[in-house]
Tab-separated table of C-alpha atoms in Angstrom:
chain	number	residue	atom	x	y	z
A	459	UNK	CA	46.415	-3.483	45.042
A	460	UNK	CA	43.438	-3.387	42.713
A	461	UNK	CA	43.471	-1.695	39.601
A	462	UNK	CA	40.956	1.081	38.977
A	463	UNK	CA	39.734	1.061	35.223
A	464	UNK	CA	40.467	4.417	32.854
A	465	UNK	CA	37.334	6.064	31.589
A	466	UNK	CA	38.471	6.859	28.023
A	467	UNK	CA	37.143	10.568	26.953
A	468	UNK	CA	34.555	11.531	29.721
A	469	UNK	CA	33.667	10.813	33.316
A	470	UNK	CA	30.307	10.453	34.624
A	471	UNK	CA	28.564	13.170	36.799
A	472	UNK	CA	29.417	11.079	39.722
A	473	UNK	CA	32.512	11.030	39.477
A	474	UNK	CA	33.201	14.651	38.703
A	475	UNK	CA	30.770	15.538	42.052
A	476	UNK	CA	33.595	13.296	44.204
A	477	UNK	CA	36.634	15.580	42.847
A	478	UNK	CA	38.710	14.997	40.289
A	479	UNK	CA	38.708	11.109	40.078
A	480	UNK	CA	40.833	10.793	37.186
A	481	UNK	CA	43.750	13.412	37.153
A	482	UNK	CA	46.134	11.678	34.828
A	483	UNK	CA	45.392	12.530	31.304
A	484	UNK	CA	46.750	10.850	28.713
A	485	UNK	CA	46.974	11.771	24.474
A	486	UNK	CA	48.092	9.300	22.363
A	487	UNK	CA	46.763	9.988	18.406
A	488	UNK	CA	43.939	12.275	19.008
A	489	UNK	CA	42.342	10.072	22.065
A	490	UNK	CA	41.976	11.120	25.558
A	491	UNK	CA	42.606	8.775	28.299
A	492	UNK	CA	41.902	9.753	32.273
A	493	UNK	CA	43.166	7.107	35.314
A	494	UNK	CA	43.094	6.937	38.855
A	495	UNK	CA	47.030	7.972	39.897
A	496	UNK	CA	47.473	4.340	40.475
A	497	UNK	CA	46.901	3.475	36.632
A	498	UNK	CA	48.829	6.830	36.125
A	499	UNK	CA	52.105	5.290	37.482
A	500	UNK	CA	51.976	2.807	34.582
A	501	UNK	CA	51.421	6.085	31.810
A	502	UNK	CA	54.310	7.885	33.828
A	503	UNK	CA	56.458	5.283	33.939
A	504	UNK	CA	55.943	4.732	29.657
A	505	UNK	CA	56.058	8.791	28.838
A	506	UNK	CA	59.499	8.495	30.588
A	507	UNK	CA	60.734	5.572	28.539
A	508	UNK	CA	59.338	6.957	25.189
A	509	UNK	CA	58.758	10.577	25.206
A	510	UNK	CA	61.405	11.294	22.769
A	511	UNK	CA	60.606	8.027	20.364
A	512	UNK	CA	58.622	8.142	17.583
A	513	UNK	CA	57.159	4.972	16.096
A	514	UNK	CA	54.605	2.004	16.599
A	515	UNK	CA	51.157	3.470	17.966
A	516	UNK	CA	50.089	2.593	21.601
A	517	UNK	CA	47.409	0.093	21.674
A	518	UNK	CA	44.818	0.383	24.245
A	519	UNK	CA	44.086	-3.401	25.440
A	520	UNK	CA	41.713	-5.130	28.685
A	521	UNK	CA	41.647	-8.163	30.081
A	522	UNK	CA	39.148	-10.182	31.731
A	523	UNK	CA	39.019	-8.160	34.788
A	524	UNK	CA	37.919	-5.554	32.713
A	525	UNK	CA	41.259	-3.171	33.205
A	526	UNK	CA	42.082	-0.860	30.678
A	527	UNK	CA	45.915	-1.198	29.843
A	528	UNK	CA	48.208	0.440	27.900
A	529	UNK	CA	50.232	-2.314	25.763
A	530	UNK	CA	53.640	-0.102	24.374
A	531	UNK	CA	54.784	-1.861	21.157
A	532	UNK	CA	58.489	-0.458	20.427
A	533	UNK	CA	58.821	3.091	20.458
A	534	UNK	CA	55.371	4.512	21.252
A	535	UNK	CA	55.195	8.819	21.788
A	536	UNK	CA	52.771	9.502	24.212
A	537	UNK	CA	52.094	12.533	26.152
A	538	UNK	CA	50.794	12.242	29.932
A	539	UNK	CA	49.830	15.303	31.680
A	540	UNK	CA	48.785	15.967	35.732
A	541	UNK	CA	45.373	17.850	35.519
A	542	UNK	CA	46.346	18.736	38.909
A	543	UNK	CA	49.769	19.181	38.618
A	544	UNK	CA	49.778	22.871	40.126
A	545	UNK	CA	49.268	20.533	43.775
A	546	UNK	CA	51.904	18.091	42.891
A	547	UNK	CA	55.189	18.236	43.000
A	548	UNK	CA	56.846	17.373	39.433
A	549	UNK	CA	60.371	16.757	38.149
A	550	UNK	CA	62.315	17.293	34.727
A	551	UNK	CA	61.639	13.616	33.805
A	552	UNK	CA	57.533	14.355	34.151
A	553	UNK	CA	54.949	14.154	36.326
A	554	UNK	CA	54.828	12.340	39.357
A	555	UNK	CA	52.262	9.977	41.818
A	556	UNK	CA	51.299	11.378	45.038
A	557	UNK	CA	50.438	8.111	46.554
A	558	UNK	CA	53.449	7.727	48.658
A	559	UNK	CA	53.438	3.598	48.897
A	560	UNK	CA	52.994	3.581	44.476
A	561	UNK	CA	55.866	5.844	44.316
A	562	UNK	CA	58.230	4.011	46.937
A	563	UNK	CA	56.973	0.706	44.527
A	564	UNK	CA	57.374	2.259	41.409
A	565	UNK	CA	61.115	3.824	42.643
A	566	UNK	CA	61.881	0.339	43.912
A	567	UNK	CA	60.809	-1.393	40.934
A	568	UNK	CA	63.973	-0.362	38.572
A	569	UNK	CA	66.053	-1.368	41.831
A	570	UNK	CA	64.866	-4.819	42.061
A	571	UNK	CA	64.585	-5.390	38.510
A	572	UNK	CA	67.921	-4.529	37.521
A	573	UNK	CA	69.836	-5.481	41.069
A	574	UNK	CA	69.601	-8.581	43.267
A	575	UNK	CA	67.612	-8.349	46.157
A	576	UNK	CA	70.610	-7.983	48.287
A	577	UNK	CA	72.267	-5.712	46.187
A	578	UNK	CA	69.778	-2.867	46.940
A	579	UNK	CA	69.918	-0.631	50.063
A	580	UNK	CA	67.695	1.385	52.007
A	581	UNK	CA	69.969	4.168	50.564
A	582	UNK	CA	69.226	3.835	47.196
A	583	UNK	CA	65.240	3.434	47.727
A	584	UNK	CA	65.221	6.492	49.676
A	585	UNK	CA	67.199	8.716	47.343
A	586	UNK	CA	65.219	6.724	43.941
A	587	UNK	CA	61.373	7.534	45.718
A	588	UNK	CA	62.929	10.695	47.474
A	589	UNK	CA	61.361	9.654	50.468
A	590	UNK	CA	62.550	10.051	54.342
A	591	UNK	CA	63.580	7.232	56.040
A	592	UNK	CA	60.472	7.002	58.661
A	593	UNK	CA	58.091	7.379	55.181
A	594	UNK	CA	59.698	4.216	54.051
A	595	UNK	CA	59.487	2.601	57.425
A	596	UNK	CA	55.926	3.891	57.448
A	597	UNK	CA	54.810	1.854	54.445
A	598	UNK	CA	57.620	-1.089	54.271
A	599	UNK	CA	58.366	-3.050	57.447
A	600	UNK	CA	61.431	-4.126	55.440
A	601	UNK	CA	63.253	-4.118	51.838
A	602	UNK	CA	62.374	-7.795	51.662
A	603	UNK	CA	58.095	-6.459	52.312
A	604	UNK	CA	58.902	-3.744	49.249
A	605	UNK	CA	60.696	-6.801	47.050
A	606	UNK	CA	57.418	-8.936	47.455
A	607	UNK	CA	55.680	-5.617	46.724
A	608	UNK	CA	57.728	-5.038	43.311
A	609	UNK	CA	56.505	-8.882	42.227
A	610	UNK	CA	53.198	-7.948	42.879
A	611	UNK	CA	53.813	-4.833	40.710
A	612	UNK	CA	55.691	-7.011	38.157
A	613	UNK	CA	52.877	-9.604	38.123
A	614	UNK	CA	50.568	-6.504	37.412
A	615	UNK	CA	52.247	-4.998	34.765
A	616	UNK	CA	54.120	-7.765	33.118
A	617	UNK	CA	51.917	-10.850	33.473
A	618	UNK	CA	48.649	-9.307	33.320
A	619	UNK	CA	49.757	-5.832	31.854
A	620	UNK	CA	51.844	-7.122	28.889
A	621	UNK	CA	51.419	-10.912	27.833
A	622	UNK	CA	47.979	-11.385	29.091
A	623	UNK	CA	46.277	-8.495	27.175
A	624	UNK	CA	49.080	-8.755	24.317
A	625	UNK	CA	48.153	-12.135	23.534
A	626	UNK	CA	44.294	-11.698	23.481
A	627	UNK	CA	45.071	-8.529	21.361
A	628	UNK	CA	46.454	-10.513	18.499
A	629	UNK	CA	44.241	-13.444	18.218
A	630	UNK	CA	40.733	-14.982	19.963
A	631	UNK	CA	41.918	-18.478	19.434
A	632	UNK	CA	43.282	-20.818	21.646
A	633	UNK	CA	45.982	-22.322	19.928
A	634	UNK	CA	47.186	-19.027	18.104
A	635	UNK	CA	47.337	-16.884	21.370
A	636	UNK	CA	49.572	-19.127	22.548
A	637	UNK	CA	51.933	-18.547	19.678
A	638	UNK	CA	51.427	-15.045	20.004
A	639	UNK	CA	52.933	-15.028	23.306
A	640	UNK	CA	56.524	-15.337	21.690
A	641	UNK	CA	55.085	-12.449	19.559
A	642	UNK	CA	55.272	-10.271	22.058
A	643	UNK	CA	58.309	-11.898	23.559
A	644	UNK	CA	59.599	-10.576	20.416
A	645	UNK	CA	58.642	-7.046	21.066
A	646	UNK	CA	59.718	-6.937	24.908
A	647	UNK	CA	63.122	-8.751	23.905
A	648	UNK	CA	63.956	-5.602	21.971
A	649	UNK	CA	62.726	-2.762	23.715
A	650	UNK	CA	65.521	-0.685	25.573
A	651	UNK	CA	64.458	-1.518	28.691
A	652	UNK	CA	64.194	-5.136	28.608
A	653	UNK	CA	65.311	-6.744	32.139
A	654	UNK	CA	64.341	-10.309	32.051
A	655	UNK	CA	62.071	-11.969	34.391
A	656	UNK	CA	62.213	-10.530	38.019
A	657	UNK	CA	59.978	-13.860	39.400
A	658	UNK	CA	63.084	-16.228	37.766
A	659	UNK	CA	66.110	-13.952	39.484
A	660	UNK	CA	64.309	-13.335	42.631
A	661	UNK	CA	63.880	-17.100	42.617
A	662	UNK	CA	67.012	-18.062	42.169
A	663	UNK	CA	68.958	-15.640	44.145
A	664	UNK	CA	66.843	-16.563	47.206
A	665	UNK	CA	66.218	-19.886	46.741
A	666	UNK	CA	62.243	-21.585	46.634
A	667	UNK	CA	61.880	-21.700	50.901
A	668	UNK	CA	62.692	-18.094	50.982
A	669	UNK	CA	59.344	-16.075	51.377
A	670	UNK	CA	60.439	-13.921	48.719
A	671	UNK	CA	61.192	-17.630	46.659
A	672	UNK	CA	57.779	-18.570	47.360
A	673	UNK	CA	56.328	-15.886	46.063
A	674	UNK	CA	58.137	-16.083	42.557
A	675	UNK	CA	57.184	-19.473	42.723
A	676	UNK	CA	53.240	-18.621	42.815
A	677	UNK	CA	53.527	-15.926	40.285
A	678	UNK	CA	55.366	-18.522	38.046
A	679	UNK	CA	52.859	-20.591	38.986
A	680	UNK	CA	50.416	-18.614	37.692
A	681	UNK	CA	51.854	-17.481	34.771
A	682	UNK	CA	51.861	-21.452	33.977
A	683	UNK	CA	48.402	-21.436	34.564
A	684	UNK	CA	47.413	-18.988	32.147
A	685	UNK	CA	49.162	-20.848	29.986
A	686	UNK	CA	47.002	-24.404	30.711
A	687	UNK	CA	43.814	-22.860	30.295
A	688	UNK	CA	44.562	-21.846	26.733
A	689	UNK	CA	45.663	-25.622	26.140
A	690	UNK	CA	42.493	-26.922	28.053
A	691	UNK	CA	40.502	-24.242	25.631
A	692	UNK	CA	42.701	-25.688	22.675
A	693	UNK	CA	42.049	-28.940	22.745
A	694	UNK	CA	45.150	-30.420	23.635
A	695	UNK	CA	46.291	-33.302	25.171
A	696	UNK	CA	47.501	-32.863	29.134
A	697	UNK	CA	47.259	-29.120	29.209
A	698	UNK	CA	48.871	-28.987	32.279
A	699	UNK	CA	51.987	-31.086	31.197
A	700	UNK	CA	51.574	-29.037	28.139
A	701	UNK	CA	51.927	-25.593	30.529
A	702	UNK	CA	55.013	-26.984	31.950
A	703	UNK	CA	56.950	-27.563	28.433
A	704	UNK	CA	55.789	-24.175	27.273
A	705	UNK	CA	56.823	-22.636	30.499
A	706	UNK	CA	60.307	-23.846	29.576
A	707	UNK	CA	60.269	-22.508	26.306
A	708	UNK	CA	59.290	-19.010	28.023
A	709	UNK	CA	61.874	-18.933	30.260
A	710	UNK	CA	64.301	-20.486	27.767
A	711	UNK	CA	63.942	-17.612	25.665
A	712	UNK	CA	63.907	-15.094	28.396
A	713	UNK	CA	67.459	-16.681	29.116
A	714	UNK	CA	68.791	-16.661	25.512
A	715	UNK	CA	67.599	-12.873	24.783
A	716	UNK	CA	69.725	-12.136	27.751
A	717	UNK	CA	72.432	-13.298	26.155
A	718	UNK	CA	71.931	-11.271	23.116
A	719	UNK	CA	69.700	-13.754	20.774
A	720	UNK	CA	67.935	-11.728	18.791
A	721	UNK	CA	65.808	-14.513	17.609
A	722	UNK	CA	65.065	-16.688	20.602
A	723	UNK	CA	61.702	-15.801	20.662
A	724	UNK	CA	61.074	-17.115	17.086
A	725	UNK	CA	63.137	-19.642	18.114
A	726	UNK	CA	61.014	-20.693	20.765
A	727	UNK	CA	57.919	-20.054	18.508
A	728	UNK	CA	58.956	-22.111	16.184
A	729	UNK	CA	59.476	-25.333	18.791
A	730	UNK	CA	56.070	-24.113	20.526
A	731	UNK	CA	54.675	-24.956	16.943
A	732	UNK	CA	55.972	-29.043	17.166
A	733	UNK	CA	55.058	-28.663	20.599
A	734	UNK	CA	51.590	-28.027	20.282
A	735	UNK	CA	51.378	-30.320	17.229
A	736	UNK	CA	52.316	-33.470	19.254
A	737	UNK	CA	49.375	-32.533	22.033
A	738	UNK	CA	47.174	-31.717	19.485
A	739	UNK	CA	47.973	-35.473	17.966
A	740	UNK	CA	47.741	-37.140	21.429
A	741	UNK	CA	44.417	-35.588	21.899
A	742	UNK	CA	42.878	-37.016	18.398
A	743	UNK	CA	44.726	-40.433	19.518
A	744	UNK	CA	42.647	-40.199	22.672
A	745	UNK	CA	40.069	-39.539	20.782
A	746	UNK	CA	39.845	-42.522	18.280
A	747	UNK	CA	40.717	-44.662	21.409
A	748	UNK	CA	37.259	-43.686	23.165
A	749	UNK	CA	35.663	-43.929	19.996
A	750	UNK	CA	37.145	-47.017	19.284
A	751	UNK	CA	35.807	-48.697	22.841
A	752	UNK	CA	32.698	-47.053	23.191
A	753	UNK	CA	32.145	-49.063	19.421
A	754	UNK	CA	33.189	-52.238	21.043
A	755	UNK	CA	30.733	-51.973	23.601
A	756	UNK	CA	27.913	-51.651	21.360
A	757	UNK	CA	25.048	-54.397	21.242
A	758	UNK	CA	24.903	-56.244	17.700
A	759	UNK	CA	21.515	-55.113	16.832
A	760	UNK	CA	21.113	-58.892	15.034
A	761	UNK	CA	21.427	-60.143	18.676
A	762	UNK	CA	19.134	-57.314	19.983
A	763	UNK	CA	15.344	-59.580	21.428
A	764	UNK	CA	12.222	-58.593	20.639
């Protein structure tokens, strides 16, 4: 699914002539925000979690696709509102999406993320979306079609959504945004709804020939590659062996907050640090090597005719 970009105060003439092109509205600290319902899945889904917090602000962050995302650091009040909500149907816990396959995903979501794959039942996505049984069949050939949709969605959100535009928030280097991913490790480990890595569970619960496997294993994959371009962009030595130590570190500390450690993403930090350090050092190595050959193959200018 593509991502449709918020306009942030205003929409152009054009897009008021076509209808109302942005009806979710959202007010965080005196700023308007308008999305396409698609994007307003993602506001509903963090006014449910934090309407009654109080606490960090909400950052508004984009990647390199140019999406506008919302990046919710602890407890972060917002207020979302349905311009057209007198045509939708709403609930006590806020508004909700019309687009029936977003709010089958967006039911599912919770189910998958919390539940193996085989733990969740066409019961409990029809009662979670509050959708009939031929809607689901409509949209979803099968729950194993609406897991690979809820990766997707996690990819989205998590990947792109969180650490992506979280780490280019914090820093425009290289070397530090890769620290800063265990920065906001830090942040996700601790909010209330942390669930751990959905591409790692799915994985493992259905093994790497499964479809569903091979999917986590390309959003993994992915997620690793993110991770070599900022080495390549760094400096260091073999950024893509570099990617796969610092993807163990990642999941490492996914694994440990699970557990309850409070500090394994400084933890991890903190051996990212030595990590980086001993690329950085094998680059410079590499370095003095070349330099040191392409020396040895210079002409003595005392031997030079003419």
């Amino acid at each position: 699914m593509t991502l449709s970009s918020p306009v942030i105060d205003e929409r152009s003439p054009d897009e008021v002539a076509r209808g109302r092109a942005f009806p979710i509205e959202v007010l965080v600290n005196g700023r308007t925000l308008r999305a396409t319902r698609s994007m307003g899945e993602i506001f509903v889904r963090a006014a449910r979690v934090n309407a009654t917090s109080a606490g960090c602000p909400l950052t508004v962050l984009s990647h390199s696709d140019g999406v506008e995302l919302l990046h919710i650091t602890g407890a972060t009040p917002i207020v979302v509102r349905d311009l057209e909500a007198s045509a939708s149907p709403t609930t006590g816990n806020g508004p909700t999406v019309n687009d029936l396959p977003e709010r089958i995903v967006s039911a599912a979501y919770g189910l998958f993320a919390h539940l193996a794959v085989h733990e969740v039942t066409r019961e409990q996505v029809l009662e979670a979306a509050a959708v009939t049984a031929s809607e689901l069949d409509g949209e979803f050939a099968s729950l194993e079609a609406l897991a690979e949709a809820c990766l997707k969605r996690r990819e989205r959100d998590w990947t792109i959504g969180l650490v992506r535009a979280g780490v280019r928030a914090r820093s425009d280097r290289p070397e530090e945004q890769l620290l800063a991913i265990f920065d906001v490790f830090d942040e996700w480990f601790h909010r209330s709804d942390y669930e751990a890595c959905m591409f790692v569970n799915v994985l493992l619960e259905m093994g790497k020939d499964h479809p569903l496997g091979r999917a986590s294993v390309e959003h993994l994959t992915y997620i690793r590659g993110l991770v070599s371009g900022l080495a390549t962009e760094a400096g260091l030595a073999e950024p893509e062996e570099f990617a796969y130590s610092w993807h163990i570190l990642m999941k490492g500390a996914i694994i440990n907050a699970v557990e309850g450690d409070g500090a394994a993403a400084r933890r991890a930090q903190s051996m990212g640090r030595a990590l980086i350090a001993r690329h950085r050092l094998a680059a410079q190595e590499a370095q003095n090597e070349e330099a040191h050959e392409a020396a040895a193959h210079q002409l003595d200018p005392r031997w030079a005719v003419g």
